[in-house]
Coordinates of C-alpha atoms in Angstrom, one line a residue:
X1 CA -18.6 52.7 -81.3
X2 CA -18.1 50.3 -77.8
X3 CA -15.2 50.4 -75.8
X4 CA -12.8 47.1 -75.1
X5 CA -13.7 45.1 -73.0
X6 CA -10.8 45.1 -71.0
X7 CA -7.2 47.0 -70.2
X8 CA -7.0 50.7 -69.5
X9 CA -10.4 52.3 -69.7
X10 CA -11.0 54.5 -72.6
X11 CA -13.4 57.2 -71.2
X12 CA -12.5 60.3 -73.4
X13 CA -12.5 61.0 -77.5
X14 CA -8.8 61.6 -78.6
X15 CA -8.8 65.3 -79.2
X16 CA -9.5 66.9 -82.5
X17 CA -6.7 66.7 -85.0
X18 CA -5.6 69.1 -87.3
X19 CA -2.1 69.7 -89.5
X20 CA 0.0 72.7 -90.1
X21 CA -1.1 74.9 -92.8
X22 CA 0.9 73.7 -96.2
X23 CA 0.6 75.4 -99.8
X24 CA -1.8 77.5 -101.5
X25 CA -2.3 78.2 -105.3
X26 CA -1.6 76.1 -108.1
X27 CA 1.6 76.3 -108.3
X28 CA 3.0 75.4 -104.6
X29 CA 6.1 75.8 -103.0
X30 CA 7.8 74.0 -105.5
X31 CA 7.6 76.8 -107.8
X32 CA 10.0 78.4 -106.0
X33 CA 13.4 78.8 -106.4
X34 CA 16.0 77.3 -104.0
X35 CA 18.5 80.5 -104.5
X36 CA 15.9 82.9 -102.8
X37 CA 17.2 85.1 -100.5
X38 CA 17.2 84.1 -96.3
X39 CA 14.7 87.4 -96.4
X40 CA 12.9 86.3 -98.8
X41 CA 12.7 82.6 -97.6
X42 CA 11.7 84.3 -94.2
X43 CA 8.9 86.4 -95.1
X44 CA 7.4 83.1 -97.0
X45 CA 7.6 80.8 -93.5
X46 CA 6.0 83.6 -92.0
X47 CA 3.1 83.9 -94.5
X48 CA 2.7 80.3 -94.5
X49 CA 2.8 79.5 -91.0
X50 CA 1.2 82.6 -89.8
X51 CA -1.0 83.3 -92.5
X52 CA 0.7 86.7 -92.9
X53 CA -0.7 88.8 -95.9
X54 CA -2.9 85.1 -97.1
X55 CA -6.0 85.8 -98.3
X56 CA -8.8 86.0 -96.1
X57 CA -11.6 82.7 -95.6
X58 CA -15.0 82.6 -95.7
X59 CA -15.4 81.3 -91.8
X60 CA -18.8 80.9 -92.3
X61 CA -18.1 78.1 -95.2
X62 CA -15.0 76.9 -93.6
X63 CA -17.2 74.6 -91.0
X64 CA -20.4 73.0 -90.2
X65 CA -21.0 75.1 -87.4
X66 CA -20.7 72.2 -84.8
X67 CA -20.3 73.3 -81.2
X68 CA -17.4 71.1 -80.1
X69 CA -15.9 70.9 -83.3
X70 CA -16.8 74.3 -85.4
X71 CA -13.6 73.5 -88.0
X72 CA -15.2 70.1 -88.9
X73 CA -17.2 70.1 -92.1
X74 CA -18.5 72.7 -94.3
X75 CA -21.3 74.8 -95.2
X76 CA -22.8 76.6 -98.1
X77 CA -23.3 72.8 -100.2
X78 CA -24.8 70.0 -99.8
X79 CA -22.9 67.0 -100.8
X80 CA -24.5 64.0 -102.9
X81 CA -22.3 61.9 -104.1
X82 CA -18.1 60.8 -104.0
X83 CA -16.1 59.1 -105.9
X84 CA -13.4 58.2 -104.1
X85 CA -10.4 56.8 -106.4
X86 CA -7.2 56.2 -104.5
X87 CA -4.2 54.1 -104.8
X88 CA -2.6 52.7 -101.7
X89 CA 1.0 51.9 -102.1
X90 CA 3.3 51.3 -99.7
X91 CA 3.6 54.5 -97.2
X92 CA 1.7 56.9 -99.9
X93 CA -1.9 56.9 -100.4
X94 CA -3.7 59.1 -102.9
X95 CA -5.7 59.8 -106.3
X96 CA -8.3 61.6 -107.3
X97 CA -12.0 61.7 -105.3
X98 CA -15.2 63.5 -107.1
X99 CA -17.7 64.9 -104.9
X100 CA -21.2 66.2 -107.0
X101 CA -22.8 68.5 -104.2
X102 CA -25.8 71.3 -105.1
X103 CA -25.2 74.8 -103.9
X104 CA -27.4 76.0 -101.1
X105 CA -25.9 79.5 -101.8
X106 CA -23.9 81.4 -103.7
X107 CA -20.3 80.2 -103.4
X108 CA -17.4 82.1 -104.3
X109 CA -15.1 79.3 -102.4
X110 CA -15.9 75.5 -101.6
X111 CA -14.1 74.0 -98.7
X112 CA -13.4 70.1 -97.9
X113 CA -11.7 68.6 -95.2
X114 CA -8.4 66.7 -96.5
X115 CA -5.0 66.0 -94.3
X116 CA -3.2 65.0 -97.2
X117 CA -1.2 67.5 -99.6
X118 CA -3.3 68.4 -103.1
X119 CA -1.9 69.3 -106.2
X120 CA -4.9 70.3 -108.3
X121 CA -8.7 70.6 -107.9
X122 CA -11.0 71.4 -111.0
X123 CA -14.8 72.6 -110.8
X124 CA -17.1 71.8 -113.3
X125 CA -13.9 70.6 -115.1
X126 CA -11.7 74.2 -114.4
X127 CA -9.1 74.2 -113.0
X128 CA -9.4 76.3 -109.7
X129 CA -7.0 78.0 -107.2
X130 CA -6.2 75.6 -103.7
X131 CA -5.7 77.4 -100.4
X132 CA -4.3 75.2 -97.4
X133 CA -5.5 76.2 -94.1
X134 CA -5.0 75.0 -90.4
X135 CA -7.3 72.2 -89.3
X136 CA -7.3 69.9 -92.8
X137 CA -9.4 72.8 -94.5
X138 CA -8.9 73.2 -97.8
X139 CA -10.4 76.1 -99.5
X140 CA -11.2 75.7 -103.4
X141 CA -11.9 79.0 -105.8
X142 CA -13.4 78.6 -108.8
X143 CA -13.3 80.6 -111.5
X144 CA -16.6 81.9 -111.3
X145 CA -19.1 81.3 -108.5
X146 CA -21.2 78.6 -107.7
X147 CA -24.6 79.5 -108.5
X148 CA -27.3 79.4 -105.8
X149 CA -29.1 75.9 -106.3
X150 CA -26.4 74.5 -109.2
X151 CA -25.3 71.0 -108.9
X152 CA -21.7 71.3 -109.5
X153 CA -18.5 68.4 -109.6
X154 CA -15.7 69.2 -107.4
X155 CA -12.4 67.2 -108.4
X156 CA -9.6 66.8 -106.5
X157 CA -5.7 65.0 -106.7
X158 CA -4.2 64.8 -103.7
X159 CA -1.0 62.6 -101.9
X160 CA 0.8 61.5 -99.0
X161 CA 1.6 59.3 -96.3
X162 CA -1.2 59.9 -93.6
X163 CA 0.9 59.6 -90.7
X164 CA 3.0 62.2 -91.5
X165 CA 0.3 64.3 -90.5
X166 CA 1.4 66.4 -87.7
X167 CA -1.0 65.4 -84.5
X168 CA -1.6 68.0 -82.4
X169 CA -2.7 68.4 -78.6
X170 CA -1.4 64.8 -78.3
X171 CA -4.0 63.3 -80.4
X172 CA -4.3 59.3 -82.0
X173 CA -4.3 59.1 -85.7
X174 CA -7.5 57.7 -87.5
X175 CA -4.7 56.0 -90.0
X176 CA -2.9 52.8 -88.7
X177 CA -0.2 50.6 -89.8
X178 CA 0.9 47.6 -89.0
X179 CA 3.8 45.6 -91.1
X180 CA 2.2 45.6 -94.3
X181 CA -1.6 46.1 -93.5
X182 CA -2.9 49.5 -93.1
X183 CA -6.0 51.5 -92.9
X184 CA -8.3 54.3 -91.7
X185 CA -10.8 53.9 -89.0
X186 CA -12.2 56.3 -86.2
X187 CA -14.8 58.8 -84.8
X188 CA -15.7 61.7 -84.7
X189 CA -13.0 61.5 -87.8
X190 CA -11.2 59.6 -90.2
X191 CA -12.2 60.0 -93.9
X192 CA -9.6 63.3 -94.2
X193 CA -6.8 60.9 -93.8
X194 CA -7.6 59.4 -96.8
X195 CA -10.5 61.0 -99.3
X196 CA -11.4 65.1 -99.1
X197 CA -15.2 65.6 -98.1
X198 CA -17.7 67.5 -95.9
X199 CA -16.3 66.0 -93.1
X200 CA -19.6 66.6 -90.5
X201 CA -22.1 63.9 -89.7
X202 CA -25.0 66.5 -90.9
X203 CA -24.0 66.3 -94.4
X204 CA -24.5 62.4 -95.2
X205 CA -23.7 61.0 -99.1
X206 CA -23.8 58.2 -101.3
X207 CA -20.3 56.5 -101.7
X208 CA -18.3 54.9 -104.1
X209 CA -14.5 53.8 -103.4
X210 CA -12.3 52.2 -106.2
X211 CA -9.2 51.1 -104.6
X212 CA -5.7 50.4 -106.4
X213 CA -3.1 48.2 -104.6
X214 CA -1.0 45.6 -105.2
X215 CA -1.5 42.3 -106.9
X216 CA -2.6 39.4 -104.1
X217 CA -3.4 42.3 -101.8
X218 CA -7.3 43.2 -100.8
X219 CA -8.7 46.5 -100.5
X220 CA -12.1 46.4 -98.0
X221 CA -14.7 49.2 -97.5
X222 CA -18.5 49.7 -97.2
X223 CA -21.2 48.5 -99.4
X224 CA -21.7 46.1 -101.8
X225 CA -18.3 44.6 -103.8
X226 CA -18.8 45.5 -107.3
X227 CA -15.2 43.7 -108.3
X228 CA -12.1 42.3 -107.2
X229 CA -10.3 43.6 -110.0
X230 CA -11.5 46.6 -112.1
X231 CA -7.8 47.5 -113.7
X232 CA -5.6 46.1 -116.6
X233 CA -2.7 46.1 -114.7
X234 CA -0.6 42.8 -114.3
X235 CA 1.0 44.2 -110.9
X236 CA -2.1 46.0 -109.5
X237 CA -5.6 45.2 -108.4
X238 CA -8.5 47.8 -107.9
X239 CA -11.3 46.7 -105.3
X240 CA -14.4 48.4 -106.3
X241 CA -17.2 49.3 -103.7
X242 CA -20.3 50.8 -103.1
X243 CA -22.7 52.1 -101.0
X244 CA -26.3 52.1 -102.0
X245 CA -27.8 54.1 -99.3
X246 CA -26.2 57.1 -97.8
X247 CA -23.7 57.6 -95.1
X248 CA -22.0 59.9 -92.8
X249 CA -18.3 60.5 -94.0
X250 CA -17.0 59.2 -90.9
X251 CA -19.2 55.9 -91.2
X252 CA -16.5 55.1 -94.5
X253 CA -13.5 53.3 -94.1
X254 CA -10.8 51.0 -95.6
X255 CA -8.1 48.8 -94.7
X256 CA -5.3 47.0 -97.1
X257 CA -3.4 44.2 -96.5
X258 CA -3.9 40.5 -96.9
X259 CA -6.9 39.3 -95.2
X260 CA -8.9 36.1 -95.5
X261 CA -12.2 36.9 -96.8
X262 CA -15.6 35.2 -96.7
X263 CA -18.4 36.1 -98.9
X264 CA -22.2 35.0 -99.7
X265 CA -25.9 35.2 -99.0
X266 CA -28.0 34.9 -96.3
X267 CA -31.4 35.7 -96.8
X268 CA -31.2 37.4 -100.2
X269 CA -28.4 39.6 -98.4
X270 CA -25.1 39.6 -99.5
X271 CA -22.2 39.3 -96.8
X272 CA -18.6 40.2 -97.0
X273 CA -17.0 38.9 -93.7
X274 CA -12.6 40.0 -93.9
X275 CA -9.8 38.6 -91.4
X276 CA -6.5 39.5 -91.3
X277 CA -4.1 37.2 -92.4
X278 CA -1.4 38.3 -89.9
X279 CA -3.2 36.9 -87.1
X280 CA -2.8 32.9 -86.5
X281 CA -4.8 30.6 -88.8
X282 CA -6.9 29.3 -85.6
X283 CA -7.6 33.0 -84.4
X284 CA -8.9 33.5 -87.8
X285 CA -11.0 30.5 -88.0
X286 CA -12.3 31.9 -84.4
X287 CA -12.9 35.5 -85.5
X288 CA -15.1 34.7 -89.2
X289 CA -17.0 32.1 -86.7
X290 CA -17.9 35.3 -85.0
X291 CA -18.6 37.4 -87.9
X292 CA -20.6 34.6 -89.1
X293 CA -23.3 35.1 -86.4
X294 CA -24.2 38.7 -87.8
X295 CA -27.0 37.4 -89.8
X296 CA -28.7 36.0 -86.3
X297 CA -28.0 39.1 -84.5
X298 CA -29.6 41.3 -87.4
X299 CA -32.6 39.4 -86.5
X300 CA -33.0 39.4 -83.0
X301 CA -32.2 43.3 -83.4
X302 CA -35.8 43.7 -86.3
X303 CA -37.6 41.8 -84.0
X304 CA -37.5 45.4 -82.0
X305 CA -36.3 47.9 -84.4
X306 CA -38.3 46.8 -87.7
X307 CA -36.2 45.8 -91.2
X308 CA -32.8 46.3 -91.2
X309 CA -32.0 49.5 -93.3
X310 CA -29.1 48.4 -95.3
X311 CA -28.8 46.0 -98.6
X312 CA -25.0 44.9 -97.3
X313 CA -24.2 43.2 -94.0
X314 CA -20.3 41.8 -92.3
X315 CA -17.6 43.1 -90.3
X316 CA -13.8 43.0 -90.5
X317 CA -11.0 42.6 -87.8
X318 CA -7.8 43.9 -88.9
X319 CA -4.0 43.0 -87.0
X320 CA -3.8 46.5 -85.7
X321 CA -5.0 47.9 -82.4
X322 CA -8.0 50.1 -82.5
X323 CA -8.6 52.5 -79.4
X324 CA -12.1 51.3 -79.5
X325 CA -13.4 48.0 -79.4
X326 CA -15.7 48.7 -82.7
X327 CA -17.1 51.3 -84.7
X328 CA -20.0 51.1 -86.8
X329 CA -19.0 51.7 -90.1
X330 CA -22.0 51.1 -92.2
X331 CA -23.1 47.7 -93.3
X332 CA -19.4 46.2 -92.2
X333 CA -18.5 47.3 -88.8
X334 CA -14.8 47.3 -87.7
X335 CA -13.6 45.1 -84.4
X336 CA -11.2 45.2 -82.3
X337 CA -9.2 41.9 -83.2
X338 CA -9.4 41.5 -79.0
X339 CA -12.5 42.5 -78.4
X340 CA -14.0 39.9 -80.9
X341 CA -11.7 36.9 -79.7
X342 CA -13.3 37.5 -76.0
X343 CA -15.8 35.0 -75.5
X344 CA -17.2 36.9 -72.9
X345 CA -17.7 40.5 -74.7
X346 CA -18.0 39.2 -78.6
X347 CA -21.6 38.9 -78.4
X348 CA -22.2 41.9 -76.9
X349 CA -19.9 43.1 -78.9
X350 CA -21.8 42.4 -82.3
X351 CA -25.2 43.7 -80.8
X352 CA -23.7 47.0 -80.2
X353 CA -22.1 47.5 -83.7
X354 CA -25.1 46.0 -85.3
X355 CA -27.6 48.2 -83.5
X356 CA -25.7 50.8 -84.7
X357 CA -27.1 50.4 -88.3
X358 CA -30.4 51.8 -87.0
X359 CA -28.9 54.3 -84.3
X360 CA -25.8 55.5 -85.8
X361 CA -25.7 55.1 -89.4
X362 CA -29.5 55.1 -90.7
X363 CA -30.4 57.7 -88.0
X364 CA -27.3 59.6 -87.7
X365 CA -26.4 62.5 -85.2
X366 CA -26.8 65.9 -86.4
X367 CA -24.4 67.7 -84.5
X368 CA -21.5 65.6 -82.1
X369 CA -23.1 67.0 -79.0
X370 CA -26.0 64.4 -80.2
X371 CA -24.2 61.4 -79.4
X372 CA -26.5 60.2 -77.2
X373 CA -28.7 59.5 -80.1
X374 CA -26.1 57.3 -81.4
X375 CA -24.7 55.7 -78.3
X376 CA -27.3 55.7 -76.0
X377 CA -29.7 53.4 -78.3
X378 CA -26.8 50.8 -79.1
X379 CA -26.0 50.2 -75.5
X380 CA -29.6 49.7 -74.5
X381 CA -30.3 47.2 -77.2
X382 CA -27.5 45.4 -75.5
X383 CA -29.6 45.2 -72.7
X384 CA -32.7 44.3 -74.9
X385 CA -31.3 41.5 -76.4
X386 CA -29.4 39.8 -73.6
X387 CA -33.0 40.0 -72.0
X388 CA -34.9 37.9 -74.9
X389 CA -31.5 35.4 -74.6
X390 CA -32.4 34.7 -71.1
X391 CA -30.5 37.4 -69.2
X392 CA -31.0 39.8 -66.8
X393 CA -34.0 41.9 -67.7
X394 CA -33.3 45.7 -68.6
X395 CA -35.2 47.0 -65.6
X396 CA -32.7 44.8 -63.8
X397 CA -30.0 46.3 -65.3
X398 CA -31.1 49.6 -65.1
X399 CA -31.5 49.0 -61.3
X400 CA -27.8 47.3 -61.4
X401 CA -26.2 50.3 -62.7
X402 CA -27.6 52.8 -60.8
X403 CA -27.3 51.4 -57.9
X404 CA -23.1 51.3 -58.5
X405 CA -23.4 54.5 -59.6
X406 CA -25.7 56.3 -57.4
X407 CA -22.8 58.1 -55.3
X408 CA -20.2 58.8 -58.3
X409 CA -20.4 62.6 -58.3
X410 CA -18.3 62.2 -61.4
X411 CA -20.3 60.7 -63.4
X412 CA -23.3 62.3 -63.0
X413 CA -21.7 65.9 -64.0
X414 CA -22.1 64.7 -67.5
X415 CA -25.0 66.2 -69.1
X416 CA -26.6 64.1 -71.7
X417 CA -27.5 67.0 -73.5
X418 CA -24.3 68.8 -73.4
X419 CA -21.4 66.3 -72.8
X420 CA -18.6 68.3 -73.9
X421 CA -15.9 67.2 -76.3
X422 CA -14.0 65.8 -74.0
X423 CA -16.5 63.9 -72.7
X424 CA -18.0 62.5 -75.7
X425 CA -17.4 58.5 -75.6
X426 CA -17.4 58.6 -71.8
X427 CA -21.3 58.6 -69.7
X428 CA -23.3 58.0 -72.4
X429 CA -22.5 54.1 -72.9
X430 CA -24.5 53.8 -68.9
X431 CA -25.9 56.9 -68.7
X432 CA -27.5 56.5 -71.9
X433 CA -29.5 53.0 -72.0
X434 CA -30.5 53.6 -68.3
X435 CA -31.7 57.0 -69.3
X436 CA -33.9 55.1 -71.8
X437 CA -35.4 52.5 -69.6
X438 CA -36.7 54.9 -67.1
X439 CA -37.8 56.9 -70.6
X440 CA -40.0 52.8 -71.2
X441 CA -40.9 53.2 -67.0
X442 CA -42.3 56.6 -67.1
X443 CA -44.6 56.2 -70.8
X444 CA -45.5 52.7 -70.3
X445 CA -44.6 49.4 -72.9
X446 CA -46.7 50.0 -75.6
X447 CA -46.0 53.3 -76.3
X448 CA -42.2 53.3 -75.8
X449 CA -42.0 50.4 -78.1
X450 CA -43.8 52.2 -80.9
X451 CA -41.0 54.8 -80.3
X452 CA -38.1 52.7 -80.4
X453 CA -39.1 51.3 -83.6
X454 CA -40.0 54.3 -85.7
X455 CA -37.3 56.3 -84.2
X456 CA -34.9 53.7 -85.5
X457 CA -36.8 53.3 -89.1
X458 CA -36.8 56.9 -90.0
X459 CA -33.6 57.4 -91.2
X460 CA -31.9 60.4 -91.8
X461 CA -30.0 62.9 -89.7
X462 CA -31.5 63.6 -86.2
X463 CA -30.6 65.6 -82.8
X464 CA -31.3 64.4 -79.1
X465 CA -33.7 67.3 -79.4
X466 CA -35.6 65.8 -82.1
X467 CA -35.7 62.6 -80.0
X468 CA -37.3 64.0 -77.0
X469 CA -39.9 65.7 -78.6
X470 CA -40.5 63.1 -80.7
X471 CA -41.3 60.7 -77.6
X472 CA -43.0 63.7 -76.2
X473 CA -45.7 63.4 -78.9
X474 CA -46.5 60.1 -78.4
X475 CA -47.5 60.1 -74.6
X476 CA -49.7 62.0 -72.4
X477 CA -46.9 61.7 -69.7
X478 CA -45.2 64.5 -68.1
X479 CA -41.4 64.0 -69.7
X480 CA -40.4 67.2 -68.2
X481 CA -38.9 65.1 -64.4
X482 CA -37.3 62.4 -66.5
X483 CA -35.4 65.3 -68.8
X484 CA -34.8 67.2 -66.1
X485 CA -33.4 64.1 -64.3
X486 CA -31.6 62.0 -66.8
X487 CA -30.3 63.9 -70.0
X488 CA -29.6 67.5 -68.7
X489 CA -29.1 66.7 -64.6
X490 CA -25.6 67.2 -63.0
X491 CA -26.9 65.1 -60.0
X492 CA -28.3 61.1 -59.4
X493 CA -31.6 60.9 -60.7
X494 CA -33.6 60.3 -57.4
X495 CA -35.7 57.4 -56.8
X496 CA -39.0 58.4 -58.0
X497 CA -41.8 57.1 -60.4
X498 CA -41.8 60.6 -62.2
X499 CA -38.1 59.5 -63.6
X500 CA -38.8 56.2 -64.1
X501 CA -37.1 54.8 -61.1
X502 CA -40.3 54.6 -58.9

């Protein structure tokens, strides 16, 4: 993710979202009777709202355990593989989405994350009980449990318009719409606005996304394009995608609407480049011209990271305003339609959401306190890259940034290691890439480059942890100053060789 490059700045996450615990069972509300009784009616608000006399969770199972976020996610599976088959139509989006997932214990209740209403789940082809909880958990029982080490198919139809989910704390929605275009993209989350999953960046997945809408309308996600049109339906279309290599559930998205699209080869690697049509036909023209440099920027980025990890490269701009600039959603990353059309910020622009494929989506966080793996690496090869184009060097810029920074308090009281969820998108886009050039300072060229590149080749999820002490095995210098210094400091790093700024 990189922030716009101009207007208001956009230093904080928007706050976790969550909706207002709905129905449980198979039945629903609807089963019951509008004559009831005010008593009656009462006691049902009361056990829906309140969770009066509802059966009691799993707490363990409802979450991933993440620190900032513990309702995110899900434990107790781990997921392989969705199928994600929705129709978009008009305000309501919804269908049916698969997820195969193998037991990692015993589980007498599976849980997803979903925003929209469901009306049915099946396991193994049952038909199991639904429970509705706060925080777009849904709680699944099956019949019988899940045995320990199974491989099991979780099924589930589901409804609704997305932004009639309630925010809360004053939060943005992941979902936007814009006249007739409309679509979900956003971090730390997104895909519960419009498929059900184990919504935590631990539990990464292959992907596939079939996509009804309507006829001359397009349908754009991740991966490769399988087809255009996989329906028999006069009035509809169904885009059909797919990922080949796993991904993070909040690395998916999609957005529908009419948009110019561009597709083809370069190198033996298919590209799928999408513009929406609402914008003028010149600002189109201007954005794919943009897109259209992604091949070059892949390159200069495996002259330092090694082979780019993914069989599927492009981007899309949409109409609608994003609260970021981009996000990396793998193999087509999402811009800001202003962002892009700066001439100034586009090409940093693309570097950042490009890196991103290696630091981000083929090495992706563990836990969302680890963002520094993610954003820390995409902002330095900013810096990495604008050196080989003949720009400032990155020692220059690391000198350059701490020098404006040196006497913000503020700024330093944002541990690396333990930003807080507040704090999530804010340091770590300065903090971070100068954190890592006194990191090359302090263990010399050769061995720092070594790092960079197999750090970003191998793939998988990974925490800032794992990071440091994998750069701790690869020199015989003392890390211990620069961590101290740099990722979990309160204060300005002083100006010391031991930290890199010697």
């Amino acid at each position: 993710m990189s922030q716009p490059p101009a207007g208001p700045p956009l230093l904080t996450r928007p706050p976790g979202q969550q909706v207002a615990p709905r129905t449980s069972g198979r039945g629903g509300w609807a089963a019951l009777a509008p004559a009831l009784a005010l008593p009656v009616v009462m006691v049902v608000v009361l056990v829906a709202v309140l969770g009066i006399g509802r059966p009691s969770r799993d707490e363990e199972l409802a979450g991933a355990g993440d620190p900032y976020h513990p309702s995110y996610g899900a434990s107790g599976y781990d997921a392989q593989h969705y199928l994600i088959d929705v129709t978009v139509d008009g305000t309501t989006v919804g269908g049916v989405t698969e997820m195969t997932a193998r037991a990692t214990r015993e589980l007498a209740e599976i849980h997803v994350d979903l925003a929209l209403p469901v009306s049915a789940a099946w396991v193994d082809g049952e038909e199991a009980d639904v429970e509705t909880w706060p925080e777009h958990d849904v709680e699944i029982t099956p019949d019988r449990p899940v045995a320990e080490g199974r491989t099991f198919v979780v099924r589930i139809a589901y409804a609704g318009d997305p932004l009639e989910v309630a925010p809360v704390r004053g939060v943005r929605t992941p979902w936007y719409r814009q006249g007739d275009e409309q679509g979900a993209a956003g971090q730390p989350e997104s895909s519960a606005w419009w498929f059900p999953a184990n919504d935590h960046p631990s539990d990464p997945a292959l992907m596939e996304s079939k996509i009804r809408v309507r006829a001359g309308t397009q349908a754009v996600s991740t991966g490769a394009l399988v087809s255009r049109d996989i329906g028999t339906e006069a009035d509809w279309d169904t885009w059909h995608w797919r990922a080949s290599q796993p991904m993070a559930t909040y690395l998916n998205f999609v957005v529908v609407g009419r948009y110019r699209l561009e597709a083809g080869q370069v190198a033996g690697r298919p590209y799928v480049y999408a513009v929406s049509e609402a914008l003028p036909p010149d600002q189109q023209q201007r954005l794919l011209a943009e897109l259209a440099e992604t091949p070059q920027w892949v390159a200069a980025l495996e002259e330092h990271l090694g082979p780019y990890p993914f069989t599927e490269m492009g981007g899309v701009v949409p109409a609608f305003p994003f609260w970021f600039g981009g996000l990396e959603t793998q193999t087509r990353p999402v811009y800001h339609v202003r962002s892009l059309d700066d001439r100034d910020f586009a090409d940093t622009l693309l570097v950042h959401e490009l890196a991103h494929m290696w630091f981000g989506d083929h090495v992706t966080l563990e836990r969302w306190d680890d963002i520094f793996v993610n954003e820390a690496w995409a902002s330095y090869l900013e810096w990495v890259v604008a050196e080989d184009e003949g720009g400032r060097t990155a020692q220059q810029e690391l000198q350059r940034h701490y020098d404006g920074l040196a006497g913000r308090a503020d700024f330093w009281r944002v541990r690396m290691d333990d930003p807080g969820a507040e704090q999530l998108f804010a340091t770590v886009y300065e903090r971070g890439p100068m954190a890592l050039q006194a990191l090359r300072n302090v263990m010399g060229e050769a061995e720092f480059t070594t790092l960079m590149r197999e750090w970003a080749q191998r793939g998988g999820t990974a925490s800032l942890e794992d990071f440091v002490a994998e750069a701790r095995s690869r020199t015989d210098a003392d890390l211990d100053p620069w961590y101290d210094a740099w990722i979990s400091g309160t204060t300005a790093p002083p100006r010391t060789a031991a930290v890199g700024l010697g």
